Amino acid sequence: MLDSRWFKTAGVAAAITLATATASYAAPAPATAAESAAAAVTLRYDGSRAAGWESAIAAGVASWNANVGNVKLVEAAPGTRAEIQIVATSGWPQATLGPVRPGGQARVELGSQAVAQGHDKTRIAAHELGHSLGLPDTKPGPCSQLMSGSSAGTSCANAVPNAAERSRVESAYARGLASLAPADGRVLVDAP
């Protein structure tokens, strides 16, 4: 008789546990910040061939990561493939127009000619990364528009995308990988 009570108690406990587990799945809790971040599209960049631009690249990446939520730029581990190749050149800055997707390829050239003329390195890096994320130039434009590039003048050091630029990138990556069309592939040269 003791065994039958044990089985009955165990059976009731199992039923309660199953009911509780089922109820918790019936109405999922809202996503936490960590879960939302996990849903972001991750793009890797390789700046190993951009000597002298390390801090500008880091600041440009930090600006994008702080201002958009559904795409994140992370530095590629040495020897691994990166979607965004960043190189230093002696010409004008230029980049492949995206939006680049995981497994895709975009190239950013950080040109020293713009720096020699007085343009801010961090703004250049953030601007060129904006092209990789799918933003075209908005020239001429004010300093408040990151994508106005060199047309904002050499005194402009703004490296933060404005609301419209953030919205456009968020829209491009809105449904994660499913919404991404192939990158445009055009190279945008940012000479004045």
PDB file of N, CA and C in Angstrom, residues 22-72:
ATOM      1  N   THR A  22       4.002  23.520 -19.244  1.00  0.00           N
ATOM      2  CA  THR A  22       3.195  23.822 -20.417  1.00  0.00           C
ATOM      3  C   THR A  22       2.649  25.237 -20.331  1.00  0.00           C
ATOM      4  N   ALA A  23       2.177  25.639 -19.162  1.00  0.00           N
ATOM      5  CA  ALA A  23       1.635  26.988 -18.986  1.00  0.00           C
ATOM      6  C   ALA A  23       2.701  28.041 -19.216  1.00  0.00           C
ATOM      7  N   SER A  24       3.931  27.774 -18.804  1.00  0.00           N
ATOM      8  CA  SER A  24       4.983  28.767 -18.997  1.00  0.00           C
ATOM      9  C   SER A  24       5.330  28.947 -20.463  1.00  0.00           C
ATOM     10  N   TYR A  25       5.092  27.947 -21.282  1.00  0.00           N
ATOM     11  CA  TYR A  25       5.341  28.084 -22.716  1.00  0.00           C
ATOM     12  C   TYR A  25       4.154  28.682 -23.443  1.00  0.00           C
ATOM     13  N   ALA A  26       2.975  28.649 -22.861  1.00  0.00           N
ATOM     14  CA  ALA A  26       1.785  29.166 -23.512  1.00  0.00           C
ATOM     15  C   ALA A  26       1.852  30.679 -23.669  1.00  0.00           C
ATOM     16  N   ALA A  27       2.442  31.371 -22.741  1.00  0.00           N
ATOM     17  CA  ALA A  27       2.551  32.820 -22.803  1.00  0.00           C
ATOM     18  C   ALA A  27       4.004  33.206 -22.532  1.00  0.00           C
ATOM     19  N   PRO A  28       4.840  33.247 -23.590  1.00  0.00           N
ATOM     20  CA  PRO A  28       6.255  33.540 -23.376  1.00  0.00           C
ATOM     21  C   PRO A  28       6.469  34.948 -22.841  1.00  0.00           C
ATOM     22  N   ALA A  29       7.475  35.059 -22.031  1.00  0.00           N
ATOM     23  CA  ALA A  29       7.840  36.355 -21.461  1.00  0.00           C
ATOM     24  C   ALA A  29       8.454  37.216 -22.555  1.00  0.00           C
ATOM     25  N   PRO A  30       8.366  38.531 -22.394  1.00  0.00           N
ATOM     26  CA  PRO A  30       9.007  39.411 -23.378  1.00  0.00           C
ATOM     27  C   PRO A  30      10.512  39.134 -23.427  1.00  0.00           C
ATOM     28  N   ALA A  31      11.097  39.374 -24.594  1.00  0.00           N
ATOM     29  CA  ALA A  31      12.525  39.137 -24.773  1.00  0.00           C
ATOM     30  C   ALA A  31      13.331  40.064 -23.877  1.00  0.00           C
ATOM     31  N   THR A  32      14.366  39.520 -23.290  1.00  0.00           N
ATOM     32  CA  THR A  32      15.262  40.341 -22.477  1.00  0.00           C
ATOM     33  C   THR A  32      16.234  41.059 -23.405  1.00  0.00           C
ATOM     34  N   ALA A  33      16.964  42.006 -22.878  1.00  0.00           N
ATOM     35  CA  ALA A  33      17.956  42.727 -23.676  1.00  0.00           C
ATOM     36  C   ALA A  33      18.992  41.765 -24.239  1.00  0.00           C
ATOM     37  N   ALA A  34      19.381  40.771 -23.444  1.00  0.00           N
ATOM     38  CA  ALA A  34      20.375  39.801 -23.918  1.00  0.00           C
ATOM     39  C   ALA A  34      19.811  38.977 -25.067  1.00  0.00           C
ATOM     40  N   GLU A  35      18.524  38.596 -24.974  1.00  0.00           N
ATOM     41  CA  GLU A  35      17.914  37.818 -26.054  1.00  0.00           C
ATOM     42  C   GLU A  35      17.770  38.663 -27.313  1.00  0.00           C
ATOM     43  N   SER A  36      17.427  39.945 -27.158  1.00  0.00           N
ATOM     44  CA  SER A  36      17.305  40.828 -28.308  1.00  0.00           C
ATOM     45  C   SER A  36      18.653  41.014 -28.982  1.00  0.00           C
ATOM     46  N   ALA A  37      19.714  41.181 -28.184  1.00  0.00           N
ATOM     47  CA  ALA A  37      21.049  41.335 -28.744  1.00  0.00           C
ATOM     48  C   ALA A  37      21.469  40.074 -29.483  1.00  0.00           C
ATOM     49  N   ALA A  38      21.030  38.910 -28.971  1.00  0.00           N
ATOM     50  CA  ALA A  38      21.377  37.656 -29.627  1.00  0.00           C
ATOM     51  C   ALA A  38      20.726  37.551 -30.991  1.00  0.00           C
ATOM     52  N   ALA A  39      19.606  38.255 -31.193  1.00  0.00           N
ATOM     53  CA  ALA A  39      18.902  38.207 -32.468  1.00  0.00           C
ATOM     54  C   ALA A  39      19.532  39.139 -33.501  1.00  0.00           C
ATOM     55  N   ALA A  40      20.458  39.980 -33.105  1.00  0.00           N
ATOM     56  CA  ALA A  40      21.093  40.925 -34.018  1.00  0.00           C
ATOM     57  C   ALA A  40      21.958  40.176 -35.037  1.00  0.00           C
ATOM     58  N   VAL A  41      22.004  40.718 -36.244  1.00  0.00           N
ATOM     59  CA  VAL A  41      22.890  40.197 -37.278  1.00  0.00           C
ATOM     60  C   VAL A  41      24.308  40.627 -36.914  1.00  0.00           C
ATOM     61  N   THR A  42      25.217  39.690 -36.862  1.00  0.00           N
ATOM     62  CA  THR A  42      26.606  39.993 -36.518  1.00  0.00           C
ATOM     63  C   THR A  42      27.451  40.023 -37.782  1.00  0.00           C
ATOM     64  N   LEU A  43      28.161  41.112 -37.962  1.00  0.00           N
ATOM     65  CA  LEU A  43      29.080  41.264 -39.085  1.00  0.00           C
ATOM     66  C   LEU A  43      30.484  41.430 -38.531  1.00  0.00           C
ATOM     67  N   ARG A  44      31.413  40.663 -39.074  1.00  0.00           N
ATOM     68  CA  ARG A  44      32.803  40.740 -38.624  1.00  0.00           C
ATOM     69  C   ARG A  44      33.589  41.672 -39.548  1.00  0.00           C
ATOM     70  N   TYR A  45      34.506  42.419 -38.951  1.00  0.00           N
ATOM     71  CA  TYR A  45      35.369  43.277 -39.747  1.00  0.00           C
ATOM     72  C   TYR A  45      36.825  42.940 -39.448  1.00  0.00           C
ATOM     73  N   ASP A  46      37.673  43.161 -40.450  1.00  0.00           N
ATOM     74  CA  ASP A  46      39.110  42.931 -40.314  1.00  0.00           C
ATOM     75  C   ASP A  46      39.812  44.237 -40.644  1.00  0.00           C
ATOM     76  N   GLY A  47      40.381  44.874 -39.632  1.00  0.00           N
ATOM     77  CA  GLY A  47      41.112  46.114 -39.822  1.00  0.00           C
ATOM     78  C   GLY A  47      42.612  45.929 -39.738  1.00  0.00           C
ATOM     79  N   SER A  48      43.076  44.692 -39.887  1.00  0.00           N
ATOM     80  CA  SER A  48      44.506  44.409 -39.724  1.00  0.00           C
ATOM     81  C   SER A  48      45.377  45.061 -40.793  1.00  0.00           C
ATOM     82  N   ARG A  49      44.773  45.510 -41.897  1.00  0.00           N
ATOM     83  CA  ARG A  49      45.551  46.172 -42.946  1.00  0.00           C
ATOM     84  C   ARG A  49      45.263  47.678 -42.970  1.00  0.00           C
ATOM     85  N   ALA A  50      44.872  48.210 -41.824  1.00  0.00           N
ATOM     86  CA  ALA A  50      44.558  49.635 -41.719  1.00  0.00           C
ATOM     87  C   ALA A  50      45.404  50.278 -40.623  1.00  0.00           C
ATOM     88  N   ALA A  51      46.710  50.062 -40.706  1.00  0.00           N
ATOM     89  CA  ALA A  51      47.628  50.617 -39.703  1.00  0.00           C
ATOM     90  C   ALA A  51      47.453  52.124 -39.604  1.00  0.00           C
ATOM     91  N   GLY A  52      47.440  52.622 -38.365  1.00  0.00           N
ATOM     92  CA  GLY A  52      47.266  54.037 -38.123  1.00  0.00           C
ATOM     93  C   GLY A  52      45.815  54.452 -37.959  1.00  0.00           C
ATOM     94  N   TRP A  53      44.891  53.562 -38.256  1.00  0.00           N
ATOM     95  CA  TRP A  53      43.459  53.856 -38.171  1.00  0.00           C
ATOM     96  C   TRP A  53      42.775  53.081 -37.042  1.00  0.00           C
ATOM     97  N   GLU A  54      43.540  52.363 -36.238  1.00  0.00           N
ATOM     98  CA  GLU A  54      42.953  51.466 -35.235  1.00  0.00           C
ATOM     99  C   GLU A  54      41.955  52.165 -34.314  1.00  0.00           C
ATOM    100  N   SER A  55      42.333  53.307 -33.742  1.00  0.00           N
ATOM    101  CA  SER A  55      41.428  53.975 -32.801  1.00  0.00           C
ATOM    102  C   SER A  55      40.219  54.569 -33.521  1.00  0.00           C
ATOM    103  N   ALA A  56      40.399  55.055 -34.741  1.00  0.00           N
ATOM    104  CA  ALA A  56      39.270  55.593 -35.511  1.00  0.00           C
ATOM    105  C   ALA A  56      38.287  54.482 -35.872  1.00  0.00           C
ATOM    106  N   ILE A  57      38.805  53.316 -36.239  1.00  0.00           N
ATOM    107  CA  ILE A  57      37.935  52.178 -36.558  1.00  0.00           C
ATOM    108  C   ILE A  57      37.165  51.759 -35.308  1.00  0.00           C
ATOM    109  N   ALA A  58      37.875  51.632 -34.189  1.00  0.00           N
ATOM    110  CA  ALA A  58      37.216  51.229 -32.939  1.00  0.00           C
ATOM    111  C   ALA A  58      36.118  52.219 -32.552  1.00  0.00           C
ATOM    112  N   ALA A  59      36.383  53.513 -32.705  1.00  0.00           N
ATOM    113  CA  ALA A  59      35.381  54.525 -32.363  1.00  0.00           C
ATOM    114  C   ALA A  59      34.214  54.503 -33.349  1.00  0.00           C
ATOM    115  N   GLY A  60      34.496  54.299 -34.629  1.00  0.00           N
ATOM    116  CA  GLY A  60      33.423  54.215 -35.631  1.00  0.00           C
ATOM    117  C   GLY A  60      32.530  53.010 -35.393  1.00  0.00           C
ATOM    118  N   VAL A  61      33.148  51.870 -35.090  1.00  0.00           N
ATOM    119  CA  VAL A  61      32.392  50.648 -34.776  1.00  0.00           C
ATOM    120  C   VAL A  61      31.556  50.878 -33.518  1.00  0.00           C
ATOM    121  N   ALA A  62      32.147  51.474 -32.493  1.00  0.00           N
ATOM    122  CA  ALA A  62      31.424  51.732 -31.243  1.00  0.00           C
ATOM    123  C   ALA A  62      30.225  52.646 -31.482  1.00  0.00           C
ATOM    124  N   SER A  63      30.369  53.613 -32.359  1.00  0.00           N
ATOM    125  CA  SER A  63      29.263  54.516 -32.672  1.00  0.00           C
ATOM    126  C   SER A  63      28.102  53.751 -33.296  1.00  0.00           C
ATOM    127  N   TRP A  64      28.394  52.917 -34.277  1.00  0.00           N
ATOM    128  CA  TRP A  64      27.317  52.128 -34.903  1.00  0.00           C
ATOM    129  C   TRP A  64      26.697  51.158 -33.909  1.00  0.00           C
ATOM    130  N   ASN A  65      27.521  50.463 -33.136  1.00  0.00           N
ATOM    131  CA  ASN A  65      26.990  49.492 -32.175  1.00  0.00           C
ATOM    132  C   ASN A  65      26.137  50.148 -31.093  1.00  0.00           C
ATOM    133  N   ALA A  66      26.448  51.384 -30.739  1.00  0.00           N
ATOM    134  CA  ALA A  66      25.670  52.088 -29.721  1.00  0.00           C
ATOM    135  C   ALA A  66      24.364  52.654 -30.271  1.00  0.00           C
ATOM    136  N   ASN A  67      24.291  52.799 -31.591  1.00  0.00           N
ATOM    137  CA  ASN A  67      23.142  53.484 -32.182  1.00  0.00           C
ATOM    138  C   ASN A  67      22.182  52.619 -32.976  1.00  0.00           C
ATOM    139  N   VAL A  68      22.549  51.393 -33.285  1.00  0.00           N
ATOM    140  CA  VAL A  68      21.622  50.467 -33.945  1.00  0.00           C
ATOM    141  C   VAL A  68      21.598  49.168 -33.148  1.00  0.00           C
ATOM    142  N   GLY A  69      20.452  48.529 -33.105  1.00  0.00           N
ATOM    143  CA  GLY A  69      20.318  47.352 -32.256  1.00  0.00           C
ATOM    144  C   GLY A  69      20.251  46.024 -32.965  1.00  0.00           C
ATOM    145  N   ASN A  70      19.904  46.012 -34.244  1.00  0.00           N
ATOM    146  CA  ASN A  70      19.719  44.715 -34.879  1.00  0.00           C
ATOM    147  C   ASN A  70      20.860  44.301 -35.797  1.00  0.00           C
ATOM    148  N   VAL A  71      21.949  45.033 -35.764  1.00  0.00           N
ATOM    149  CA  VAL A  71      23.174  44.624 -36.449  1.00  0.00           C
ATOM    150  C   VAL A  71      24.335  45.043 -35.548  1.00  0.00           C
ATOM    151  N   LYS A  72      25.288  44.146 -35.386  1.00  0.00           N
ATOM    152  CA  LYS A  72      26.447  44.426 -34.543  1.00  0.00           C
ATOM    153  C   LYS A  72      27.723  44.148 -35.325  1.00  0.00           C
TER     154      LYS A  72
END
